[in-house]
XYZ file of C-alpha atoms in Angstrom:
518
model
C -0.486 9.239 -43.262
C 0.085 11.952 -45.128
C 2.773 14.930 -44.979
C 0.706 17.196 -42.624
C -0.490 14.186 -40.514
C 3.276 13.511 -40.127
C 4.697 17.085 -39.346
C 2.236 17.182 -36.654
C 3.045 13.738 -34.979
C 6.541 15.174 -35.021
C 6.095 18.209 -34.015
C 3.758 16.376 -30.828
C 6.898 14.106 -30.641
C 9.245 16.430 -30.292
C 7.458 18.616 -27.304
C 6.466 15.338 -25.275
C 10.759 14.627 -25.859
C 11.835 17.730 -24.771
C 9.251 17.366 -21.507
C 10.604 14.342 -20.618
C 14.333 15.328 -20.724
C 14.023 18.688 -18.875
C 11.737 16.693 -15.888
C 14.831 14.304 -15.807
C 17.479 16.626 -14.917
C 14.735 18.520 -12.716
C 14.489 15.671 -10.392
C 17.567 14.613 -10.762
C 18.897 17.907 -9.361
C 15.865 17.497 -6.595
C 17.268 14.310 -5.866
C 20.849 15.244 -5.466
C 19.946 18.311 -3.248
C 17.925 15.875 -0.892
C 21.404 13.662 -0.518
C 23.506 16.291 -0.157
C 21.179 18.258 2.726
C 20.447 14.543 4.403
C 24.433 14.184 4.264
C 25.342 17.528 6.207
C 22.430 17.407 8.409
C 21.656 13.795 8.871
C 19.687 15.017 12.679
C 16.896 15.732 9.816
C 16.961 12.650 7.414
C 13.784 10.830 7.069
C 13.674 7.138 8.430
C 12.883 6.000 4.972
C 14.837 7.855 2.777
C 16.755 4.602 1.002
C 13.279 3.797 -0.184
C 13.142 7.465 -1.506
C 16.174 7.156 -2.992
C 15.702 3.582 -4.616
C 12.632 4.745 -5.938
C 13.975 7.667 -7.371
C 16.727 5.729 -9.276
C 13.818 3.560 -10.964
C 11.828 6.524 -11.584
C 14.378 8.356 -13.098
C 15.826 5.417 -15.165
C 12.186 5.081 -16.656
C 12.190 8.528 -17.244
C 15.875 7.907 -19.366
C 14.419 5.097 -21.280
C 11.243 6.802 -22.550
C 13.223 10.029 -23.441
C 16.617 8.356 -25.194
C 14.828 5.240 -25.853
C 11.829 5.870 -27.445
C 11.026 9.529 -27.800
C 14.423 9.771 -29.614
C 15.445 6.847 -31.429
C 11.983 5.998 -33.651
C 8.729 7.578 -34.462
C 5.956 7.005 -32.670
C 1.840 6.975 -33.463
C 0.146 10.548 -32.248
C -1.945 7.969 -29.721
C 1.593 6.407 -28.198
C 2.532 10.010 -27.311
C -0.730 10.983 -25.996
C -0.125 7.520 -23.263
C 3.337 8.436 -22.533
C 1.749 11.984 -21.878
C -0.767 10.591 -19.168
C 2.334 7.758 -18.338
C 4.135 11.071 -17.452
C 1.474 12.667 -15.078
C 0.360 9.793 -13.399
C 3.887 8.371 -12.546
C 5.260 11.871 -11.787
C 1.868 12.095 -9.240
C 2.612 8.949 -8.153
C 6.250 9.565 -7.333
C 5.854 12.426 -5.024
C 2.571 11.132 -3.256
C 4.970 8.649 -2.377
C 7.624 10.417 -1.559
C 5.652 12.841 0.798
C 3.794 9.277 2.785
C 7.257 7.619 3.162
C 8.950 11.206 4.562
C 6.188 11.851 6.262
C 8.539 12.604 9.720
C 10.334 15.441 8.033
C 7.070 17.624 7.553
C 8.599 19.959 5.039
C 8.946 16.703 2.467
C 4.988 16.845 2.076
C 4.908 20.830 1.158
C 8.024 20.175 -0.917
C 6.393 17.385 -3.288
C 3.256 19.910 -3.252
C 5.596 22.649 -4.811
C 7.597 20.225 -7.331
C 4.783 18.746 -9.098
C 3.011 21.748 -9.361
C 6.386 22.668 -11.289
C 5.871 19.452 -13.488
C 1.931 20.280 -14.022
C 3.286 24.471 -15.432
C 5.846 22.728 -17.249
C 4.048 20.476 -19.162
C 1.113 23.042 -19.838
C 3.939 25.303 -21.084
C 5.774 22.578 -23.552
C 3.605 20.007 -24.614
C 0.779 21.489 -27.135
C -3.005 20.545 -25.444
C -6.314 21.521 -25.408
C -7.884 22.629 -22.295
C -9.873 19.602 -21.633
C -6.662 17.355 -21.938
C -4.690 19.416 -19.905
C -7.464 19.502 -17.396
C -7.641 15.662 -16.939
C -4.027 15.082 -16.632
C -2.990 17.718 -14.131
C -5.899 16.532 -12.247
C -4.241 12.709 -12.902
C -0.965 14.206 -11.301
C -3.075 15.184 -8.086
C -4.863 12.261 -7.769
C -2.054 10.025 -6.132
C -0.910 13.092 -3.763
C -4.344 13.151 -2.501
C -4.412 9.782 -1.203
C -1.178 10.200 0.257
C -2.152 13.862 1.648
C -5.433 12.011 3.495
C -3.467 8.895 4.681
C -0.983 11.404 6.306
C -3.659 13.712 8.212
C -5.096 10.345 9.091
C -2.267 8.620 11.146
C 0.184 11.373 11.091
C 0.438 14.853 13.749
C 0.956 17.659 11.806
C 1.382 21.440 11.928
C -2.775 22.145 11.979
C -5.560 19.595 12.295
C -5.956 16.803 10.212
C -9.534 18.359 8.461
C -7.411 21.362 7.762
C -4.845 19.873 6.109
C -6.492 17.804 3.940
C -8.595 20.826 2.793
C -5.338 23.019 2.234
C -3.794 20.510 0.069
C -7.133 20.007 -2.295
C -7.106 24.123 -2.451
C -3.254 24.049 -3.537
C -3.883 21.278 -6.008
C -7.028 22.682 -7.463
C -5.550 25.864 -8.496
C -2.701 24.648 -10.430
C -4.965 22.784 -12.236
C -7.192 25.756 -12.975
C -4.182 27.894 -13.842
C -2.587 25.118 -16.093
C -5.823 24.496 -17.575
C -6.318 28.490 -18.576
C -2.793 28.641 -19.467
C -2.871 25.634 -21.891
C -6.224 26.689 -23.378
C -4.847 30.551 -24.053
C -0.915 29.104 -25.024
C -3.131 26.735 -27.640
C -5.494 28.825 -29.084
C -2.376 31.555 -29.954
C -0.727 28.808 -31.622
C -4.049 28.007 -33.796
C -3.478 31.499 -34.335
C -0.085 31.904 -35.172
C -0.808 28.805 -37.636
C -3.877 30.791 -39.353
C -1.746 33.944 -39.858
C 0.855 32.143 -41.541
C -0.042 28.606 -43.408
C -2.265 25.703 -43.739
C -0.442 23.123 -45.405
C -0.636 25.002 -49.122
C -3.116 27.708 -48.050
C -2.365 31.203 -46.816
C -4.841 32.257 -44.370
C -6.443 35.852 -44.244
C -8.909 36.652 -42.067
C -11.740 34.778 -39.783
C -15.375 35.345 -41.262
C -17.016 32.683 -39.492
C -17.534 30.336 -36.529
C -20.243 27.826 -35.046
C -20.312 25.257 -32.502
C -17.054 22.519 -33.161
C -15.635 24.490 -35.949
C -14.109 27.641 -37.410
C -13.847 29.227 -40.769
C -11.373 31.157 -42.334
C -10.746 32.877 -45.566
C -7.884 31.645 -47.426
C -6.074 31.434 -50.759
C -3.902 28.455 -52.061
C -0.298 29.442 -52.506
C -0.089 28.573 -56.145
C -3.414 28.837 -57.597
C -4.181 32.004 -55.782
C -8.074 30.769 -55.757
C -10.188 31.852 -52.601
C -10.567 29.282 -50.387
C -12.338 28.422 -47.483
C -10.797 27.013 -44.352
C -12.816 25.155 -41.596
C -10.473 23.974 -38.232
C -11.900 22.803 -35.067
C -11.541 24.383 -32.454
C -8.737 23.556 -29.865
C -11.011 23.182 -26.619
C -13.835 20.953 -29.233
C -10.907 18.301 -29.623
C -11.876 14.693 -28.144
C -12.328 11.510 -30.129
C -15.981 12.187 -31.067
C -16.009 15.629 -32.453
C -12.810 14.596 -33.973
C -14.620 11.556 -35.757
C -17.716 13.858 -36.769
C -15.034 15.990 -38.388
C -13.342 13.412 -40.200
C -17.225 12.573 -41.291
C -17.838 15.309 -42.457
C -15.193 16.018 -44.878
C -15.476 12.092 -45.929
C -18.847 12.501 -47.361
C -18.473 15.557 -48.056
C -15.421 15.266 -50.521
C -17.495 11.857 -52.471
C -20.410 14.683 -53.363
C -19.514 16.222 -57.081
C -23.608 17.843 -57.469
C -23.244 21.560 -58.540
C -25.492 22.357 -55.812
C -23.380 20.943 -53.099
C -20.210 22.861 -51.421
C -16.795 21.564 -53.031
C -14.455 20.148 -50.978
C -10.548 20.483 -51.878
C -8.291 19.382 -49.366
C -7.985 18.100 -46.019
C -5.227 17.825 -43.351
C -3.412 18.967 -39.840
C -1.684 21.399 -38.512
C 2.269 21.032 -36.956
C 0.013 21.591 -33.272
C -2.440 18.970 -34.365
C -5.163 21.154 -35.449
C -7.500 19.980 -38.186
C -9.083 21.492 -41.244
C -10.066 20.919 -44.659
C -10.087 23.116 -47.648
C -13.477 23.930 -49.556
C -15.232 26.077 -52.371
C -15.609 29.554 -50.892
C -18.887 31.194 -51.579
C -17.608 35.202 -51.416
C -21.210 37.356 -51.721
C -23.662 34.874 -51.341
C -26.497 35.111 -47.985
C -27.568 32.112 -46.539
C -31.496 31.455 -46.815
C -31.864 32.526 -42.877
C -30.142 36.169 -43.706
C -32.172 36.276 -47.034
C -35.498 36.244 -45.425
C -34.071 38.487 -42.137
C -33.176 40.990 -44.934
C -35.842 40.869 -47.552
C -38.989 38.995 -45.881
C -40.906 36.134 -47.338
C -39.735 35.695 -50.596
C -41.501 34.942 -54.353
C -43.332 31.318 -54.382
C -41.502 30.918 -58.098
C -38.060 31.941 -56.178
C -38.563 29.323 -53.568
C -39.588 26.262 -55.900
C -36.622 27.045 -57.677
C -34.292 27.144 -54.603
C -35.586 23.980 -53.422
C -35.582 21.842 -56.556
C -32.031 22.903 -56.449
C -31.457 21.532 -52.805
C -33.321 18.477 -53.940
C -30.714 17.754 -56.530
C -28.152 18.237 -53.743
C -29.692 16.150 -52.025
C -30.738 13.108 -54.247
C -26.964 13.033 -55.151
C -26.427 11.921 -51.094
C -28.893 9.819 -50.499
C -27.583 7.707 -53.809
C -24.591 7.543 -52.313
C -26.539 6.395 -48.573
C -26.232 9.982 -47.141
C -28.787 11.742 -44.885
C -27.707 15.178 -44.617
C -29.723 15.699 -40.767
C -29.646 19.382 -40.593
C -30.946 21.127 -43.851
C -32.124 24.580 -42.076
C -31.925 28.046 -44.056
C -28.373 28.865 -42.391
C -26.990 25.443 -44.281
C -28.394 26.661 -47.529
C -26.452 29.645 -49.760
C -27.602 31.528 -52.075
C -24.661 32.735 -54.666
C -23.978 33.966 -57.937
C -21.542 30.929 -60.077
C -20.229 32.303 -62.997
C -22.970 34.495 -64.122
C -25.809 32.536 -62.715
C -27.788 34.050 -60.343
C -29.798 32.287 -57.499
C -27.385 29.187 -57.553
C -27.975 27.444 -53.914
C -25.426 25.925 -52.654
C -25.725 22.872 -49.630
C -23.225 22.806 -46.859
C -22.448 21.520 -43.481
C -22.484 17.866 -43.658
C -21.588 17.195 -40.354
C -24.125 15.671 -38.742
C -25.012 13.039 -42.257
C -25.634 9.901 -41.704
C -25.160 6.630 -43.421
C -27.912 4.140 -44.347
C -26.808 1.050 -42.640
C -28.895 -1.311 -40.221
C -28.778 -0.138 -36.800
C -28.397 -2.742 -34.328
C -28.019 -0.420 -31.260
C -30.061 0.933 -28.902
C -31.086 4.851 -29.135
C -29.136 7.070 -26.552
C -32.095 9.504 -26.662
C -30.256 12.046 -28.148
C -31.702 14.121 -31.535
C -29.003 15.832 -33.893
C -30.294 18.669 -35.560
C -31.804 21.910 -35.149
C -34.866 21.767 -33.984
C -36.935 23.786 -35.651
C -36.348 21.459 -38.406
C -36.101 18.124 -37.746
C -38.297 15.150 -38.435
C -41.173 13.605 -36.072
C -39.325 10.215 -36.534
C -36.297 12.087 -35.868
C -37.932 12.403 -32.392
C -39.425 9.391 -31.832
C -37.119 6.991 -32.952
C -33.375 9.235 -33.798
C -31.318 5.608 -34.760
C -33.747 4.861 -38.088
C -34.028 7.922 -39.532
C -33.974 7.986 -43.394
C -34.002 9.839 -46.744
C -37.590 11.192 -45.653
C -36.050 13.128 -42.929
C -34.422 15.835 -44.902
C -37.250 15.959 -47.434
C -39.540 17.258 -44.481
C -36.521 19.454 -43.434
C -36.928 21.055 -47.121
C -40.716 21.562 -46.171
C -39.586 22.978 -43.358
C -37.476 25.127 -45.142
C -39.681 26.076 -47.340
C -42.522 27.101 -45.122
C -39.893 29.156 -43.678
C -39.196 31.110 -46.788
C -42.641 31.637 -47.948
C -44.108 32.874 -44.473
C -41.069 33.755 -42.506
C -42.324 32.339 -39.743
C -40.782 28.283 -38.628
C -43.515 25.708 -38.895
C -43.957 25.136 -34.902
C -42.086 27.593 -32.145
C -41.760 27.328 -28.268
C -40.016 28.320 -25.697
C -37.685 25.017 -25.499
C -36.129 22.602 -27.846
C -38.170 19.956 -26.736
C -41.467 21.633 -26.741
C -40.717 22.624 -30.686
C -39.610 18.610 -31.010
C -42.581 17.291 -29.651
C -44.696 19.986 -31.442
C -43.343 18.348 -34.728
C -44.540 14.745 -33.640
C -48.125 15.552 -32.476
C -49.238 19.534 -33.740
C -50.426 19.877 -37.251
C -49.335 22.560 -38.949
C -51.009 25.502 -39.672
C -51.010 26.434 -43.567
C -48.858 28.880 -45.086
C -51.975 30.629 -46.843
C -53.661 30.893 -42.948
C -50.657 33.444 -41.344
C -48.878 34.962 -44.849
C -49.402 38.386 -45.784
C -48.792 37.804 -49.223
C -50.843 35.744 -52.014
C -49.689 31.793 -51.517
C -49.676 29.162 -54.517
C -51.965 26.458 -53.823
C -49.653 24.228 -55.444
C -46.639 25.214 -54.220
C -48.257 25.477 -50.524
C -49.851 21.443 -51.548
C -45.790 20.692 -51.756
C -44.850 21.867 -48.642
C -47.861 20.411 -46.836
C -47.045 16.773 -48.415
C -42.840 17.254 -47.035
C -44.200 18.433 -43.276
C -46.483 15.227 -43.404
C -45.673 13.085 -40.015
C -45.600 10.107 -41.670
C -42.341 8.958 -44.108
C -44.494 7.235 -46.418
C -46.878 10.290 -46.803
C -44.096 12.811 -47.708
C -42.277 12.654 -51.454
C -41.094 9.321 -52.537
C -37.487 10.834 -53.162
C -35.676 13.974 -53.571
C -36.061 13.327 -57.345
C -39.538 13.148 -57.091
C -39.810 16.257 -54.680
C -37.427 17.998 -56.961
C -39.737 17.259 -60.161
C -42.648 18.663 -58.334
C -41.046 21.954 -57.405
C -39.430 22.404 -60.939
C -43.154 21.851 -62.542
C -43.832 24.833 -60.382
C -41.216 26.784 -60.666
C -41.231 27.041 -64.791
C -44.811 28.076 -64.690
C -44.254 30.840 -62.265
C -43.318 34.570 -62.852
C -39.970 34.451 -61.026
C -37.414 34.606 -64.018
C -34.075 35.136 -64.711
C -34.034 38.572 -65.104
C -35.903 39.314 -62.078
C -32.886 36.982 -60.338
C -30.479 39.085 -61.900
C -31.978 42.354 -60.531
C -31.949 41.431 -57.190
C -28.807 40.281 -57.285
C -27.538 43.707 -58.975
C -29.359 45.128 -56.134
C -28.246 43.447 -53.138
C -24.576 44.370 -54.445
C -25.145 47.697 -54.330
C -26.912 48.003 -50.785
C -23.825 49.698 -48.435
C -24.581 47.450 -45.639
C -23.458 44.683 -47.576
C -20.493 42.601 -46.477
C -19.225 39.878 -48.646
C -18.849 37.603 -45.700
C -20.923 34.719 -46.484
C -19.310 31.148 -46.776
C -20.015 27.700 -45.886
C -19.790 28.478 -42.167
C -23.089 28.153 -40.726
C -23.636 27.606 -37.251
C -23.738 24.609 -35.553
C -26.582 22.985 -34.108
C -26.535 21.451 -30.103
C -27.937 17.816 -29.538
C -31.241 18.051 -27.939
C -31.368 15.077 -25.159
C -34.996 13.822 -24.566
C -36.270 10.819 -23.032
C -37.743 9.617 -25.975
C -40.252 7.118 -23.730
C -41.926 9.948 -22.033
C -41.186 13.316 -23.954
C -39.470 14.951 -21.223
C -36.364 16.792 -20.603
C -33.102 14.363 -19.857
């Protein structure tokens, strides 16, 4: 574990500590209220309130071990303090259900546990650092307990209204603590992920936000000693959960074993004091992804694209040496930058969906990652044996996007485009361009958007040959690179806001058997 991974178990530590020690002397104060007001007015004294009281004193001397005991005297893992988190709301839930059941002949007991652990629900939304999701589950863990209890009593019990009614009451005063908890936790969170990117990341200064997609966010941020730009992906508070959290740790994993010039560096990795995590990586200040580049400027030069794409296939041959499918090469996850004093350097990024070549044993869950508009037939058909052909389509993809500005197959869902790419052909870029199309170049693109694997490119290497053949021979030089760069500089609209922070795409969940929607 390493020093960030360790200030932020503390710091978890810590909070869950001071939780359990304020709840102690809460209830122990609630306790010795109910024995002094049973003592002076013992007319009102529940039959069972020994059993309250002995059940108390074990509660509470649980509650003393796991505070001084534990929580104080050693360090424990990040997922011991998340159990002794849900320990806390199911045995506080637990407590009072009981409580209210066994007091059930002094009314005002059952209203009285209603109001104390919606004390312990604020409380712990207040102290203990969570996402919104977490702190959903566990305040609704607290209620669970209560809710038997609050059914058994309007089942055998006479109370103040009928039994429907208060049964009904107490799931309306339950569900809004969780609700407000739940809000609370999720604003109280996302201030601290705040409060954390104004200050420091471990040894970077954050600056300002200039990005966001689907699990992740990016920031713009300079080491403290080196000064050098830097960019900062977190993930978001209300994304954390033990998948996204593994895709994360994925991502910068493969990315950080890629050293090709055309692939995004990565620097650092680590987590916040509240548990948020990020990692560190080459900032591309001034450069427009391929989807802005053809928003802005149209369909670009045939020359341009070959030699944008042989770069990307270098990128790319690099991974899938090292058993890598990248999954999601689209225009957004390709940049187009200016490294020191070349022009038209593309850059790859966003490997958070790659996969590893390994045999698959499993079953398919029916679920495609990707962007649509992109992805493979087999990607479809088959999403668990998907190889090194996949993203060499997604590069014919890519480039039929560039050279007509239109995507190879649209529709009005994701799964109409996905089952366009298994069964439509094509149309040729020569058939709907307004502008002159290579034969060659267009032979290229038509071989990567073949259906079958075996019909596409051998390799990225070979793929990349093929483009580079094309792109020497073509009229797209350096000095024309250099002029549009010296251009685009100077257009007033532009913001220098461009870094490896491309959206994210959504899983597209089909029923791979019959086509339809899950």
């Amino acid at each position: 574990m390493n020093a960030s991974d360790e200030e932020a178990r503390a710091y978890l530590q810590t909070r869950v500590a001071v939780l359990f020690q304020l709840m102690f002397w809460s209830l122990a104060a609630l306790i010795a209220f109910l024995w002094v007001l049973y003592g002076v007015y013992p007319e009102i004294a529940p039959a069972q309130r020994d059993v309250v009281y002995a059940g108390a004193a074990v509660g509470l001397s649980a509650m003393a071990f796991i505070w001084r005991g534990l929580l104080v005297r050693r360090p424990l893992s990040i997922v011991a303090l998340y159990r002794l988190d849900l320990v806390y709301s199911i045995g506080i839930g637990t407590a009072f259900g009981a409580a209210a059941y066994l007091q059930k002949d002094l009314r005002a007991s059952g209203y009285l546990s209603l109001v104390y652990s919606t004390f312990t629900v604020f409380a712990r939304a207040l102290i203990v650092p969570s996402s919104a999701p977490r702190t959903a589950v566990t305040s609704a863990v607290t209620y669970a307990p209560m809710a038997i209890a609050a059914l058994i009593i309007a089942a055998t019990w006479q109370e103040d209204m009928p039994a429907r009614a208060y049964f009904l009451g107490f799931l309306v005063l339950s569900a809004v603590p969780v609700v407000l908890s739940t809000a609370g936790s999720h604003i109280i969170y996302g201030l601290r992920l705040q409060v954390d990117a104004a200050q420091q990341l471990g040894q970077y200064t954050i600056d300002r936000k200039i990005g966001e997609g689907g699990m992740g966010a990016v920031y713009l941020a300079h080491h403290i000693l080196l000064r050098r730009p830097t960019a900062v992906k977190l993930l978001l508070p209300d994304r954390v959960g033990a998948d996204n959290l593994a895709r994360f740790e994925r991502e910068v994993h493969h990315m950080s074993q890629l050293t090709h010039p055309n692939t995004v560096a990565v620097y650092d990795y680590g987590r916040s004091p509240d548990g948020v995590f990020y990692y560190a990586m080459e900032y591309l200040g001034g450069g427009i992804d391929l989807e802005k580049l053809v928003h802005a400027d149209g369909p670009q030069p045939g020359a341009r694209i070959a030699h944008v794409l042989s770069q990307v296939c270098g990128a790319l041959a690099e991974a899938h040496a090292n058993n890598i499918i990248h999954r999601d090469i689209k225009p957004a996850n390709i940049i187009l930058c200016e490294r020191g004093g070349v022009a038209d350097v593309a850059k790859v990024v966003d490997y958070g969906l790659v996969k590893e070549v390994a045999p698959d044993t499993g079953h398919s869950t029916g679920v495609i990652l990707g962007t649509p508009a992109y992805v493979a037939p087999e990607a479809v058909t088959d999403p668990g044996s998907i190889g090194p052909a996949a993203d060499l389509y997604a590069v014919g993809a890519v480039g039929y996007f560039l050279l007509t500005g239109k995507r190879v197959f649209d529709g009005k869902t994701p799964v109409e485009i996905c089952i366009q790419h298994v069964t439509a052909r094509p149309r040729r870029p020569s058939e709907i361009s307004a502008t002159y199309v290579s034969p060659e170049l267009e032979a290229v693109i038509m071989k990567c958007l073949e259906k079958r694997p075996a019909d596409r490119f051998a390799s990225a290497l070979e793929l990349g040959k093929a483009l580079r053949a094309l792109s020497a021979s073509a009229e797209w030089s350096e000095p024309d690179a250099e002029a549009w760069w010296k251009a685009y500089r100077a257009r007033d609209d532009h913001r220098t806001t461009a870094s490896a922070a491309p959206t994210e795409p959504s899983p597209v969940s089909v029923q791979l058997e019959s086509r339809e929607p899950a």
